[in-house]
Coordinates of C-alpha atoms and ligand atoms in Angstrom, one line a residue:
M1 CA 12.5 -6.2 -19.0
R2 CA 12.3 -8.4 -15.5
V3 CA 10.8 -7.4 -11.8
L4 CA 11.0 -8.6 -9.1
V5 CA 7.5 -8.1 -6.5
T6 CA 8.0 -8.4 -3.0
G7 CA 4.9 -9.0 -1.1
G8 CA 3.5 -10.2 -5.0
A9 CA 1.2 -12.4 -3.4
G10 CA -0.2 -9.2 -1.0
Y11 CA -3.0 -6.8 -2.4
I12 CA -1.5 -4.5 -3.4
G13 CA 1.8 -5.9 -5.2
S14 CA -0.5 -8.4 -6.6
V15 CA -2.1 -5.9 -9.1
V16 CA 1.0 -4.0 -9.7
S17 CA 2.4 -7.4 -10.8
A18 CA -1.5 -7.7 -13.5
R19 CA -0.8 -4.2 -14.5
L20 CA 3.2 -5.2 -14.7
L21 CA 2.1 -7.5 -17.5
E22 CA -0.5 -6.6 -18.9
R23 CA 1.9 -4.2 -20.0
G24 CA 4.5 -6.6 -21.5
Y25 CA 7.3 -7.1 -18.7
D26 CA 8.6 -9.9 -17.1
V27 CA 6.9 -10.4 -13.3
T28 CA 8.7 -12.8 -10.6
V29 CA 7.0 -13.1 -7.8
L30 CA 8.6 -13.4 -3.9
D31 CA 6.8 -13.2 -1.0
N32 CA 6.7 -15.3 2.3
L33 CA 2.2 -16.4 1.9
T34 CA 3.0 -14.8 5.7
A35 CA 0.4 -12.3 4.3
G36 CA -0.2 -13.0 1.0
H37 CA -2.2 -14.9 -0.5
R38 CA -1.2 -17.8 -3.5
R39 CA -4.3 -17.3 -5.6
A40 CA -3.8 -13.5 -6.1
I41 CA 0.0 -14.0 -7.6
P42 CA -1.9 -13.2 -11.3
A43 CA -1.1 -16.3 -13.7
G44 CA 1.5 -15.3 -15.9
A45 CA 3.7 -14.0 -12.8
R46 CA 7.1 -17.1 -12.2
F47 CA 6.3 -17.0 -8.2
V48 CA 9.6 -17.7 -5.1
H49 CA 8.6 -18.1 -2.0
A50 CA 10.6 -16.9 0.3
D51 CA 11.7 -14.7 3.1
L52 CA 13.8 -11.8 2.6
A53 CA 14.7 -12.1 6.5
E54 CA 17.1 -14.9 4.6
G55 CA 18.7 -12.2 2.6
A56 CA 21.8 -14.5 2.0
M57 CA 19.6 -16.2 -1.2
L58 CA 18.8 -12.8 -2.1
P59 CA 22.0 -11.7 -5.1
H60 CA 21.7 -15.5 -6.4
L61 CA 18.3 -14.9 -6.3
L62 CA 18.0 -11.1 -8.3
D63 CA 21.1 -12.9 -10.9
E64 CA 19.4 -16.3 -11.4
E65 CA 16.0 -14.6 -12.1
R66 CA 18.1 -12.1 -14.3
V67 CA 16.2 -9.4 -12.4
E68 CA 16.6 -5.7 -13.9
A69 CA 14.0 -3.5 -11.8
V70 CA 12.9 -4.5 -8.4
M71 CA 9.7 -3.1 -6.2
H72 CA 8.9 -3.6 -2.5
F73 CA 6.1 -4.5 -1.3
A74 CA 6.7 -7.5 1.2
A75 CA 5.7 -5.6 4.9
N76 CA 4.0 -5.7 8.3
I77 CA 1.0 -2.6 7.3
K78 CA -0.6 -1.8 10.0
V79 CA -0.4 1.3 11.7
G80 CA -2.4 0.4 15.9
E81 CA -0.2 -3.3 15.6
S82 CA 2.8 -1.0 15.6
M83 CA 2.3 1.2 18.1
R84 CA 1.6 -2.8 20.5
M85 CA 5.2 -4.0 18.8
P86 CA 6.9 -1.6 17.4
M87 CA 10.7 -4.0 16.4
R88 CA 8.1 -6.0 14.2
Y89 CA 8.1 -2.3 11.8
L90 CA 11.4 -1.4 13.2
G91 CA 13.2 -4.5 13.1
D92 CA 11.9 -7.2 10.5
N93 CA 10.3 -4.2 7.7
V94 CA 13.2 -2.1 8.3
R95 CA 16.0 -5.5 8.8
N96 CA 14.4 -6.8 5.5
A97 CA 14.1 -4.0 3.5
L98 CA 18.0 -3.9 3.8
N99 CA 17.9 -7.1 3.2
L100 CA 17.4 -6.7 -0.8
L101 CA 18.8 -3.5 0.0
D102 CA 22.3 -4.8 0.4
A103 CA 21.4 -7.5 -2.9
V104 CA 20.7 -5.1 -4.8
T105 CA 23.5 -3.2 -4.2
T106 CA 25.2 -6.5 -4.2
V107 CA 24.4 -7.3 -7.8
G108 CA 24.8 -3.5 -8.9
L109 CA 20.8 -3.4 -9.7
K110 CA 19.9 0.6 -10.0
R111 CA 15.8 0.3 -10.7
F112 CA 13.9 0.2 -7.6
I113 CA 10.8 1.2 -6.1
F114 CA 9.5 1.5 -2.5
S115 CA 6.0 1.6 -2.1
S116 CA 6.3 4.2 1.5
T117 CA 3.4 5.9 3.0
A118 CA 1.6 9.2 4.2
A119 CA 2.2 7.9 7.4
L120 CA 5.4 10.2 7.7
F121 CA 4.3 13.0 7.2
A122 CA 2.4 15.7 10.7
P123 CA -0.8 15.7 10.8
S124 CA -1.5 18.6 8.7
D125 CA -5.3 20.3 7.4
S126 CA -4.3 20.8 3.8
P127 CA -3.6 18.5 1.0
I128 CA 0.0 17.3 1.5
G129 CA 3.0 18.3 -0.4
E130 CA 6.5 16.1 -0.8
G131 CA 7.9 19.1 1.3
D132 CA 5.4 19.0 3.8
T133 CA 7.1 18.0 7.0
I134 CA 8.2 14.9 8.1
E135 CA 7.2 13.4 11.3
P136 CA 5.6 10.0 11.7
A137 CA 3.3 9.2 14.4
S138 CA 3.8 5.7 14.4
P139 CA 6.5 3.0 14.7
Y140 CA 5.5 2.2 10.9
G141 CA 5.6 5.0 9.8
E142 CA 9.2 5.4 11.3
S143 CA 9.9 2.2 9.0
K144 CA 9.4 3.6 6.4
L145 CA 12.0 6.9 6.6
M146 CA 14.1 4.8 7.9
I147 CA 14.4 3.3 4.4
E148 CA 13.6 6.0 2.9
Q149 CA 16.3 7.4 4.3
A150 CA 18.9 4.5 3.4
L151 CA 17.7 5.0 -0.3
R152 CA 18.9 8.7 -0.4
W153 CA 22.1 7.4 0.5
L154 CA 22.6 4.6 -2.0
D155 CA 21.8 7.0 -4.6
A156 CA 24.1 9.5 -4.5
T157 CA 26.5 7.0 -3.0
T158 CA 26.3 4.3 -5.5
G159 CA 24.0 5.3 -8.1
L160 CA 20.8 3.7 -7.0
R161 CA 17.8 5.5 -8.5
Y162 CA 14.6 4.6 -7.0
A163 CA 11.0 5.7 -6.4
A164 CA 9.1 6.6 -3.5
L165 CA 5.7 6.5 -3.5
R166 CA 3.9 7.6 -0.4
Y167 CA 0.8 6.1 -0.2
F168 CA -2.6 7.4 1.1
N169 CA -5.4 5.2 1.5
A170 CA -5.1 2.3 -1.3
A171 CA -8.3 1.2 -1.9
G172 CA -10.7 -0.8 -4.7
A173 CA -10.4 -3.7 -6.4
W174 CA -9.4 -4.8 -9.8
G175 CA -10.6 -8.1 -11.8
N176 CA -10.5 -11.0 -9.4
L177 CA -7.9 -9.1 -7.0
G178 CA -9.0 -7.6 -3.6
E179 CA -8.5 -6.5 -0.1
D180 CA -7.9 -9.6 1.5
H181 CA -6.4 -9.3 5.3
R182 CA -6.3 -12.0 8.2
P183 CA -7.9 -10.2 10.4
E184 CA -8.5 -7.9 8.2
S185 CA -8.3 -3.8 10.2
H186 CA -8.1 -1.4 7.0
L187 CA -11.9 0.2 7.0
I188 CA -13.4 0.6 3.9
P189 CA -12.8 -3.9 3.5
V190 CA -14.2 -3.7 7.5
V191 CA -16.9 -2.1 6.5
L192 CA -18.0 -4.1 3.9
K193 CA -17.3 -7.5 5.8
V194 CA -20.4 -5.8 7.7
A195 CA -22.8 -5.3 5.0
L196 CA -22.1 -9.3 4.2
G197 CA -23.1 -10.1 7.4
E198 CA -20.0 -11.6 8.7
N199 CA -19.4 -8.9 11.5
G200 CA -21.9 -7.1 13.3
K201 CA -20.6 -3.9 13.2
V202 CA -18.3 -1.8 12.8
G203 CA -15.9 0.5 15.3
I204 CA -15.5 3.7 14.8
F205 CA -12.1 4.7 16.9
G206 CA -12.8 7.9 18.0
D207 CA -15.6 10.4 17.6
D208 CA -13.3 13.4 19.1
Y209 CA -10.6 14.6 16.5
P210 CA -10.5 18.2 15.6
T211 CA -12.4 17.3 12.1
S212 CA -15.3 18.0 10.5
D213 CA -17.0 15.3 12.2
G214 CA -15.0 14.4 14.5
T215 CA -13.6 11.2 13.0
C216 CA -10.5 10.1 10.9
V217 CA -10.9 11.9 7.8
R218 CA -7.7 10.1 4.8
D219 CA -7.9 10.6 1.0
Y220 CA -8.7 7.0 -0.8
I221 CA -7.4 5.9 -4.0
H222 CA -7.8 3.5 -6.3
V223 CA -5.7 0.4 -6.3
V224 CA -5.5 0.4 -10.0
D225 CA -4.6 4.4 -9.7
L226 CA -1.0 3.4 -7.8
A227 CA -0.5 0.7 -9.7
D228 CA -0.3 2.4 -12.8
A229 CA 1.5 5.5 -10.7
H230 CA 4.6 2.9 -10.1
I231 CA 4.9 1.5 -13.9
A232 CA 5.0 4.8 -14.7
C233 CA 8.0 5.7 -11.8
L234 CA 9.3 3.0 -13.6
G235 CA 9.5 3.9 -16.9
A236 CA 11.4 7.5 -15.7
L237 CA 13.5 6.4 -13.4
E238 CA 16.4 7.3 -16.0
Q239 CA 15.8 10.7 -14.8
G240 CA 16.9 10.2 -11.4
S241 CA 15.6 9.7 -8.2
R242 CA 12.0 10.5 -6.7
A243 CA 9.4 10.2 -4.0
Y244 CA 5.7 11.0 -4.9
N245 CA 2.8 11.9 -2.7
L246 CA 0.0 9.7 -3.9
G247 CA -3.5 10.6 -3.5
N248 CA -6.8 11.5 -4.9
G249 CA -6.9 15.0 -3.0
R250 CA -9.9 14.5 -1.6
G251 CA -10.7 13.5 2.4
F252 CA -12.8 11.5 3.8
S253 CA -14.4 11.0 7.3
V254 CA -14.2 7.7 9.0
M255 CA -18.4 8.0 9.0
E256 CA -18.4 9.5 5.6
V257 CA -16.8 6.1 4.0
V258 CA -19.8 4.4 6.2
E259 CA -21.9 6.3 5.1
V260 CA -20.7 5.3 1.4
A261 CA -20.6 2.4 1.8
R262 CA -24.3 2.0 2.7
R263 CA -25.8 3.5 0.0
V264 CA -23.7 1.5 -2.7
T265 CA -24.1 -1.1 -0.9
G266 CA -27.8 -1.4 0.7
H267 CA -26.8 -2.8 3.3
P268 CA -28.0 -0.6 6.8
I269 CA -24.2 -1.2 8.4
E270 CA -25.0 -0.1 11.6
A271 CA -21.3 1.9 13.6
E272 CA -20.3 2.4 17.8
V273 CA -17.6 4.3 18.6
L274 CA -14.5 3.0 19.8
P275 CA -11.7 4.9 22.0
R276 CA -9.2 6.7 19.1
R277 CA -7.0 3.7 17.9
P278 CA -3.3 4.9 19.3
G279 CA -0.8 5.5 16.7
D280 CA -3.5 7.4 13.4
S281 CA -3.0 10.5 12.1
P282 CA -6.6 13.3 12.3
W283 CA -6.1 13.9 8.7
L284 CA -4.3 13.0 6.0
V285 CA -4.7 14.1 2.4
A286 CA -2.2 14.0 -0.4
D287 CA -1.4 17.1 -3.0
S288 CA -0.3 14.5 -5.8
S289 CA 0.6 17.6 -8.2
R290 CA 3.9 17.0 -8.9
I291 CA 3.3 12.9 -9.8
R292 CA 0.5 14.4 -12.3
E293 CA 2.4 17.3 -13.3
E294 CA 6.6 15.3 -13.6
L295 CA 4.6 12.0 -14.9
G296 CA 1.5 12.8 -16.6
W297 CA -0.1 10.1 -14.0
S298 CA -3.5 10.7 -13.2
P299 CA -6.9 9.0 -11.2
Q300 CA -8.7 7.2 -13.8
M301 CA -10.7 6.1 -10.7
P302 CA -11.5 8.9 -8.5
D303 CA -14.5 8.9 -7.3
L304 CA -14.9 7.2 -3.9
E305 CA -18.4 5.6 -4.7
T306 CA -16.6 3.9 -8.0
I307 CA -13.8 2.7 -5.3
V308 CA -16.2 1.7 -2.9
A309 CA -18.3 -0.2 -5.6
T310 CA -15.4 -2.3 -6.8
A311 CA -14.3 -3.7 -3.6
W312 CA -17.9 -4.7 -2.9
E313 CA -18.4 -6.4 -5.8
W314 CA -15.2 -8.2 -5.5
H315 CA -15.7 -9.1 -1.5
R316 CA -19.7 -10.3 -2.6
Q317 CA -17.6 -12.6 -5.7
H318 CA -15.5 -13.9 -2.4
P319 CA -17.2 -14.1 0.5
R320 CA -14.7 -15.8 1.8
G321 CA -11.7 -13.7 0.8
Y322 CA -9.1 -16.1 -1.0
E323 CA -9.7 -19.5 0.5
E324 CA -11.6 -22.0 -1.4
Ligands
LIG1 N1 -10.9 2.5 11.2 C1 -11.7 2.7 11.9 N2 -12.4 1.6 12.9 C2 -12.1 0.2 11.5 C3 -10.7 0.7 10.7 C4 -10.2 1.4 10.6 O1 -12.4 4.1 12.7 O2 -12.5 -0.7 12.0 C5 -10.5 4.3 11.0 C6 -9.0 4.3 11.1 O3 -9.2 4.8 12.9 C7 -8.5 5.1 10.8 C8 -8.8 5.2 9.1 O4 -9.7 4.6 9.5 O5 -8.7 6.4 10.8 C9 -8.5 4.7 8.1 O6 -8.2 3.2 8.7 P1 -6.9 2.1 8.2 O7 -6.3 1.0 9.2 O8 -7.9 1.8 7.0 O9 -6.2 2.4 7.3 P2 -4.6 3.7 7.8 O10 -4.9 4.9 7.3 O11 -4.5 4.0 9.7 O12 -3.5 3.0 6.6

């Protein structure tokens, strides 16, 4: 089966592409390389350098590449940025996804996997299941919700079968694939850059949240576990559409992550408390029992130390990320 992976030069998309290839799928990566890296595209994938904003070429591309399923990762991904530049999310992200869905329905494709987010849920102080209250706290979360809703209607009206995977926090590295955003804003790589001596200290965005130590709590899941969940969903699409929450079910505060990174790296990693980052939820932890029960998926690397250790290994081997 040939799968089109949009954003396949990015962090999660590249790992999914590599795992698909390992399992014998054919992969075409579509990426505009504004945030992705050519070097992250796994050998063995075909590469189309294109932008989803140019919707008119998409039906032709799907036909020409004989695409049978689409996995859509290409998007702006920063909660904080979405509060400052909402139209990058409510505009670009939504428009690009709709362009893709327009093409998918035009050519009659029936399989679609969407990278969604935990950020569409209302904050909660217990693990969040699929039935919990949906109430995005940012334009980023809202943009993902808008596409989930479009998918629901396309399922009902055109027979498109989709899976929406609400990621909690993807982390870790796999082989020669790791996290390299410019500028980096995600907690684990930011912390590891301090350990590498690239940045002086890590800023902690708020220590006055209603959590055990006042810093935000997140559920970190290894990127390869996320990738394997996509492949499990692809295999199950024929039985119907679904949306799953994907995490390990354990929360770690920002301070705890910094402490784990200190242990794993052996570096002191200086931290300072800064004001809150608008749009952040205090506590986001997944209840992933539904995907475990329905698809038999379970994380193979649930331990945060292991997750951080794989990321650390990658950062040490790639101190300048994907740059030469
Ligand atoms: N965070 C932080 N300092 C940083 C980056 C992130 O304190 O330099 C916090 C952020 O406020 C959030 C958590 O770490 O509570 C995870 O943020 P990240 O951007 O990694 O992922 P998000 O949860 O926003 O998807």
